[in-house]
Coordinates of C-alpha atoms (C1' of nucleotides) and ligand atoms in Angstrom, one line a residue:
Chain A
M292 CA 12.4 -31.6 -13.6
Q293 CA 9.2 -30.8 -15.4
I294 CA 7.4 -27.5 -15.5
G295 CA 5.1 -28.2 -12.6
K296 CA 8.0 -28.7 -10.3
I297 CA 10.0 -25.6 -11.3
A298 CA 6.8 -23.6 -11.0
R299 CA 6.2 -24.9 -7.4
A300 CA 9.8 -24.4 -6.5
T301 CA 9.7 -20.7 -7.5
G302 CA 6.2 -19.8 -6.7
T303 CA 5.3 -19.3 -10.3
K304 CA 2.2 -20.5 -12.2
V305 CA 2.8 -23.0 -14.8
N306 CA 1.3 -20.8 -17.4
T307 CA 3.6 -18.0 -16.4
V308 CA 6.7 -20.2 -16.8
R309 CA 5.6 -20.9 -20.4
Y310 CA 4.9 -17.2 -20.9
Y311 CA 8.4 -16.3 -19.8
E312 CA 9.7 -18.7 -22.3
E313 CA 7.5 -17.2 -25.0
I314 CA 8.7 -13.7 -24.4
G315 CA 12.3 -14.8 -24.1
L316 CA 13.1 -14.4 -20.4
L317 CA 13.8 -18.1 -20.3
K318 CA 15.4 -19.9 -23.1
P319 CA 13.3 -22.5 -24.8
A320 CA 13.5 -25.5 -22.5
P321 CA 14.7 -28.8 -24.0
R322 CA 11.9 -31.3 -24.4
S323 CA 11.3 -34.9 -23.4
Q324 CA 10.4 -37.5 -26.0
S325 CA 6.8 -36.7 -25.6
G326 CA 7.4 -33.0 -25.8
R327 CA 7.4 -32.0 -22.2
R328 CA 9.7 -29.2 -21.0
I329 CA 12.7 -30.3 -18.9
Y330 CA 14.4 -27.9 -16.6
A331 CA 17.7 -28.0 -14.7
D332 CA 18.7 -26.4 -11.4
A333 CA 20.2 -23.4 -13.2
D334 CA 16.8 -22.7 -14.6
V335 CA 15.4 -22.5 -11.1
E336 CA 17.9 -19.9 -10.2
R337 CA 17.1 -17.9 -13.3
L338 CA 13.4 -18.0 -12.5
V339 CA 14.0 -17.0 -8.9
F340 CA 16.0 -14.0 -10.2
I341 CA 13.1 -13.1 -12.5
R342 CA 10.4 -13.5 -9.9
R343 CA 12.4 -11.5 -7.4
A344 CA 13.0 -8.7 -9.8
R345 CA 9.4 -8.7 -10.7
G346 CA 8.5 -8.7 -7.1
L347 CA 10.6 -5.5 -6.6
G348 CA 8.5 -3.9 -9.3
F349 CA 10.9 -4.1 -12.2
S350 CA 9.1 -4.3 -15.5
V351 CA 9.7 -7.3 -17.8
S352 CA 11.8 -5.1 -20.0
E353 CA 13.9 -4.1 -17.0
V354 CA 14.2 -7.7 -16.0
R355 CA 15.4 -8.5 -19.4
S356 CA 18.2 -5.9 -19.1
L357 CA 19.2 -7.1 -15.7
L358 CA 19.4 -10.7 -17.0
E359 CA 21.6 -9.5 -19.8
V360 CA 24.1 -8.1 -17.3
S361 CA 23.8 -11.2 -15.2
D362 CA 24.5 -13.3 -18.2
A363 CA 27.7 -11.5 -19.0
P364 CA 29.8 -12.0 -15.9
N365 CA 32.6 -9.8 -17.0
R366 CA 30.4 -6.9 -17.9
D367 CA 30.5 -3.7 -15.9
C368 CA 27.5 -3.6 -13.7
K369 CA 26.8 0.1 -14.1
D370 CA 23.9 -0.6 -16.4
A371 CA 22.2 -2.7 -13.7
A372 CA 23.1 -0.1 -11.1
N373 CA 21.6 2.7 -13.1
L374 CA 18.5 0.7 -13.8
A375 CA 18.0 0.0 -10.1
R376 CA 18.5 3.6 -9.1
N377 CA 16.0 4.8 -11.7
H378 CA 13.6 2.2 -10.7
L379 CA 13.9 3.2 -7.1
R380 CA 13.2 6.7 -8.0
R381 CA 10.0 5.7 -9.8
V382 CA 8.9 3.6 -6.8
E383 CA 9.4 6.7 -4.6
E384 CA 7.4 8.8 -7.0
Q385 CA 4.6 6.2 -6.8
I386 CA 4.7 6.3 -3.1
E387 CA 4.3 10.0 -3.0
Q388 CA 1.4 9.9 -5.4
L389 CA -0.3 7.3 -3.4
Q390 CA 0.2 9.2 -0.2
A391 CA -1.4 12.3 -1.8
M392 CA -4.4 10.1 -2.8
R393 CA -4.5 8.8 0.7
Q394 CA -4.7 12.2 2.2
E395 CA -7.5 13.2 -0.1
L396 CA -9.4 10.0 0.5
I397 CA -9.1 10.5 4.2
G398 CA -10.5 14.0 3.8
L399 CA -13.3 12.7 1.7
A400 CA -14.2 10.0 4.1
R401 CA -14.3 12.5 7.0
A402 CA -16.8 14.6 5.0
C403 CA -19.4 11.9 5.1
D404 CA -21.8 11.9 8.1
G405 CA -24.2 9.3 6.5
G406 CA -27.5 10.4 5.1
T407 CA -28.5 10.8 1.5
A408 CA -26.3 11.1 -1.6
T409 CA -27.2 14.8 -2.0
D410 CA -25.7 15.6 1.4
C411 CA -22.8 13.2 1.2
G412 CA -19.4 14.8 1.5
I413 CA -17.9 12.0 -0.6
I414 CA -20.2 12.5 -3.5
G415 CA -20.0 16.3 -3.1
G416 CA -16.2 16.2 -2.7
L417 CA -15.8 14.2 -5.9
A418 CA -17.9 16.7 -7.8
R419 CA -15.6 19.6 -7.0
K420 CA -12.7 20.1 -9.2
S421 CA -10.0 20.4 -6.5
A422 CA -9.7 18.8 -3.1
Chain B
M174 CA -20.4 22.4 -26.7
Q175 CA -18.6 19.8 -28.7
I176 CA -16.3 17.1 -27.6
G177 CA -13.1 19.0 -27.9
K178 CA -14.3 21.7 -25.5
I179 CA -15.5 19.4 -22.8
A180 CA -12.3 17.5 -23.1
R181 CA -10.2 20.7 -22.7
A182 CA -12.5 21.8 -19.9
T183 CA -11.9 18.7 -17.9
G184 CA -8.4 17.7 -18.8
T185 CA -9.5 14.6 -20.7
K186 CA -8.5 13.4 -24.1
V187 CA -11.1 13.4 -26.8
N188 CA -10.7 9.7 -27.3
T189 CA -11.2 9.1 -23.6
V190 CA -14.4 11.0 -23.6
R191 CA -15.7 8.8 -26.4
Y192 CA -14.4 5.8 -24.5
Y193 CA -16.4 6.8 -21.4
E194 CA -19.5 7.0 -23.5
E195 CA -18.8 3.6 -25.0
I196 CA -18.5 2.0 -21.6
G197 CA -21.4 3.8 -20.2
L198 CA -19.9 6.2 -17.7
L199 CA -21.4 9.0 -19.8
K200 CA -24.7 8.7 -21.5
P201 CA -24.7 8.7 -25.2
A202 CA -24.4 12.4 -26.1
P203 CA -27.1 13.8 -28.4
R204 CA -25.8 14.6 -31.8
S205 CA -25.8 17.6 -34.1
Q206 CA -27.2 17.4 -37.6
S207 CA -23.9 16.2 -38.9
G208 CA -23.4 13.7 -36.2
R209 CA -21.2 15.5 -33.7
R210 CA -21.6 15.0 -30.0
I211 CA -23.1 17.9 -28.1
Y212 CA -22.5 18.4 -24.4
A213 CA -24.2 20.5 -21.8
D214 CA -22.8 21.9 -18.5
A215 CA -24.1 19.0 -16.5
D216 CA -21.9 16.7 -18.6
V217 CA -18.9 18.7 -17.6
E218 CA -19.7 18.2 -14.0
R219 CA -20.2 14.5 -14.5
L220 CA -16.9 14.2 -16.3
V221 CA -15.1 16.2 -13.6
F222 CA -16.5 13.7 -11.1
I223 CA -15.3 10.8 -13.1
R224 CA -11.8 12.3 -13.6
R225 CA -11.5 13.2 -10.0
A226 CA -12.5 9.8 -8.9
R227 CA -10.1 8.2 -11.3
G228 CA -7.4 10.5 -10.1
L229 CA -8.0 9.2 -6.6
G230 CA -7.4 5.7 -7.9
F231 CA -10.9 4.5 -8.0
S232 CA -11.3 1.8 -10.7
V233 CA -13.8 2.4 -13.5
S234 CA -16.1 -0.1 -11.9
E235 CA -15.9 1.8 -8.6
V236 CA -16.6 5.1 -10.4
R237 CA -19.6 3.5 -11.9
S238 CA -20.9 2.6 -8.5
L239 CA -20.1 6.1 -7.2
L240 CA -22.0 7.6 -10.1
E241 CA -25.0 5.4 -9.3
V242 CA -25.2 6.8 -5.8
S243 CA -24.6 10.3 -7.1
D244 CA -27.4 9.8 -9.7
A245 CA -29.9 8.8 -7.0
P246 CA -30.0 11.8 -4.7
N247 CA -32.3 10.2 -2.1
R248 CA -30.3 7.1 -1.8
D249 CA -28.4 6.3 1.4
C250 CA -24.7 7.1 0.8
K251 CA -23.4 4.2 2.7
D252 CA -22.5 2.3 -0.4
A253 CA -20.3 5.2 -1.5
A254 CA -18.8 5.5 2.0
N255 CA -18.0 1.8 2.1
L256 CA -16.5 1.9 -1.3
A257 CA -14.3 4.9 -0.3
R258 CA -13.2 3.2 2.9
N259 CA -12.3 0.0 1.1
H260 CA -10.5 1.9 -1.6
L261 CA -8.5 3.8 1.0
R262 CA -7.5 0.6 2.6
R263 CA -6.3 -0.7 -0.7
V264 CA -4.3 2.4 -1.3
E265 CA -2.7 2.0 2.1
E266 CA -1.8 -1.5 1.3
Q267 CA -0.2 -0.4 -1.9
I268 CA 1.8 2.2 -0.1
E269 CA 3.1 -0.4 2.3
Q270 CA 4.0 -2.7 -0.4
L271 CA 5.9 0.0 -2.3
Q272 CA 7.7 1.0 0.9
A273 CA 8.8 -2.6 1.4
M274 CA 10.1 -2.6 -2.2
R275 CA 11.8 0.7 -1.6
Q276 CA 13.7 -0.7 1.4
E277 CA 14.8 -3.7 -0.5
L278 CA 15.9 -1.6 -3.5
I279 CA 17.9 0.7 -1.2
G280 CA 19.6 -2.4 0.2
L281 CA 20.3 -3.7 -3.2
A282 CA 21.7 -0.4 -4.4
R283 CA 24.0 -0.2 -1.4
A284 CA 25.4 -3.6 -2.2
C285 CA 26.9 -2.4 -5.4
D286 CA 30.4 -1.0 -5.4
G287 CA 30.8 -1.0 -9.2
G288 CA 32.9 -3.6 -10.9
T289 CA 31.8 -6.6 -12.9
A290 CA 28.4 -8.4 -12.9
T291 CA 29.8 -11.4 -11.0
D292 CA 30.7 -9.2 -8.0
C293 CA 27.7 -6.9 -8.2
G294 CA 25.5 -6.9 -5.2
I295 CA 22.5 -6.0 -7.2
I296 CA 22.8 -9.0 -9.5
G297 CA 23.8 -11.2 -6.6
G298 CA 21.0 -9.9 -4.4
L299 CA 18.4 -10.6 -7.1
A300 CA 19.6 -14.1 -7.4
R301 CA 19.0 -14.9 -3.8
K302 CA 15.5 -16.0 -2.8
S303 CA 15.0 -13.6 0.2
A304 CA 16.4 -10.1 0.8
Chain C
dC184 C1' -16.6 30.1 -54.7
dC185 C1' -12.6 27.6 -53.1
dT186 C1' -9.1 26.1 -50.3
dT187 C1' -7.0 25.3 -46.0
dG188 C1' -6.6 23.6 -41.4
dA189 C1' -8.9 22.4 -37.3
dT190 C1' -12.3 19.2 -35.6
dC191 C1' -15.0 15.7 -35.8
dC192 C1' -16.5 10.9 -37.0
dT193 C1' -16.0 5.4 -36.8
dC194 C1' -13.5 1.6 -36.6
dC195 C1' -9.6 -1.0 -35.0
dA196 C1' -5.1 -2.4 -33.2
dG197 C1' -1.9 -2.1 -29.4
dT198 C1' -0.3 -1.6 -24.6
dA199 C1' 1.6 -4.8 -19.8
dA200 C1' 1.9 -9.0 -17.8
dC201 C1' -0.1 -12.4 -17.2
dT202 C1' -4.4 -15.7 -16.3
dG203 C1' -7.6 -19.2 -17.4
dG204 C1' -9.8 -22.4 -20.3
dA205 C1' -10.7 -25.7 -24.2
dG206 C1' -9.4 -29.8 -26.3
dA207 C1' -6.0 -33.2 -26.8
dT208 C1' -2.0 -36.2 -25.0
dT209 C1' 0.9 -38.5 -21.8
dG210 C1' 2.3 -40.6 -17.5
dT211 C1' 1.3 -43.2 -13.5
dA212 C1' -0.8 -45.9 -10.1
dA213 C1' -4.5 -48.9 -8.3
Chain D
dT296 C1' -8.2 -51.1 -17.6
dT297 C1' -9.5 -47.2 -15.9
dA298 C1' -9.0 -43.2 -13.8
dC299 C1' -6.7 -39.0 -12.6
dA300 C1' -2.9 -35.7 -12.7
dA301 C1' 0.0 -33.2 -15.4
dT302 C1' 1.3 -31.6 -19.7
dC303 C1' 0.8 -29.7 -24.4
dT304 C1' -0.8 -25.8 -27.8
dC305 C1' -3.6 -22.3 -29.0
dC306 C1' -6.4 -18.4 -27.9
dA307 C1' -9.4 -15.1 -25.5
dG308 C1' -9.9 -12.0 -21.7
dT309 C1' -8.3 -8.6 -18.3
dT310 C1' -7.7 -2.7 -17.4
dA311 C1' -8.1 1.8 -19.0
dC312 C1' -7.1 3.9 -22.1
dT313 C1' -4.2 5.7 -26.5
dG314 C1' -3.1 6.5 -31.2
dG315 C1' -3.9 6.1 -35.9
dA316 C1' -6.1 5.4 -40.5
dG317 C1' -9.4 7.0 -43.6
dG318 C1' -13.0 10.0 -44.3
dA319 C1' -16.6 14.0 -43.2
dT320 C1' -17.5 18.7 -41.7
dC321 C1' -16.9 23.5 -40.3
dA322 C1' -15.2 28.3 -40.1
dA323 C1' -12.2 31.6 -41.9
dG324 C1' -9.5 33.9 -45.4
dG325 C1' -8.6 35.0 -50.1
Ligands
LIG529 ZN1 11.2 0.3 -13.1
LIG530 ZN1 -21.9 10.1 2.9
LIG531 ZN1 -10.4 0.9 -5.3
LIG532 ZN1 27.2 -3.5 -9.1

DNA sequence: CCTTGATCCTCCAGTAACTGGAGATTGTAA
DNA sequence: TTACAATCTCCAGTTACTGGAGGATCAAGG
């Protein structure tokens, strides 16, 4: 299949597929006579793996590591497991940070009764160092 | 005061202060004879405002808008209020997305009993299209 | 007076992960 | 034939800084 089809099949943009090849997440695809990339079903699976990992927030570099494990069937999976655990922890930290922001933003929003900028609790609240 | 002091006073890196000037969040600071930037107390306040807004996740462009309101004391604050409300909504969306990731990551991690990559629930789980 | 070390200056390149576009081919169908 | 879709290869732009090179300037100590 050509690039457009694998892109559609995996919910990836054509440009992004080419980009993944460029950075080495996908091996350089064999080309047709006229130079078009040709993909096989295994490539779809690999791309699904990549997209899914990216969708879970793994960085490209993390995806690279996960693929390495996936590519070596006999390898101990503990590297992947550690990676996933660490990533989970970072996701949880992000959640906490966003929840803190959320609380402060709710407080700010409550401090606004309308009116002019001078009297606005949002503007005023931002001007103060701490919440 | 010079740039190092305002940076320290606001928890900003010197380079970042210059960057804010470059992109117009801070007005070009007047210079000393030898060309060094000189700041006044009002600049500290402005920088605190910027840093606080950035800390709450507002984009630079949003901060610019907030500053515009703040700079026009008689202006109705509704633009700022809308901005804050919309931003709050986006933060909440991000939280939800991260919580969904978290759930999937927890599921993935549970699916790993150790062993080889072939049998690993993490690798296997990533290969499948849906969770 | 001179030297040191801390600050400051101006560029400029790099980061993450794509995204979109220009300009040129190629493939296909009416 | 003519049109239109899909593909190709560059390459620039996005966000919000961060760090560094190479070169002035300043204050303090000797
Ligand atoms: Zn991660
Ligand atoms: Zn208000
Ligand atoms: Zn926002
Ligand atoms: Zn495992």
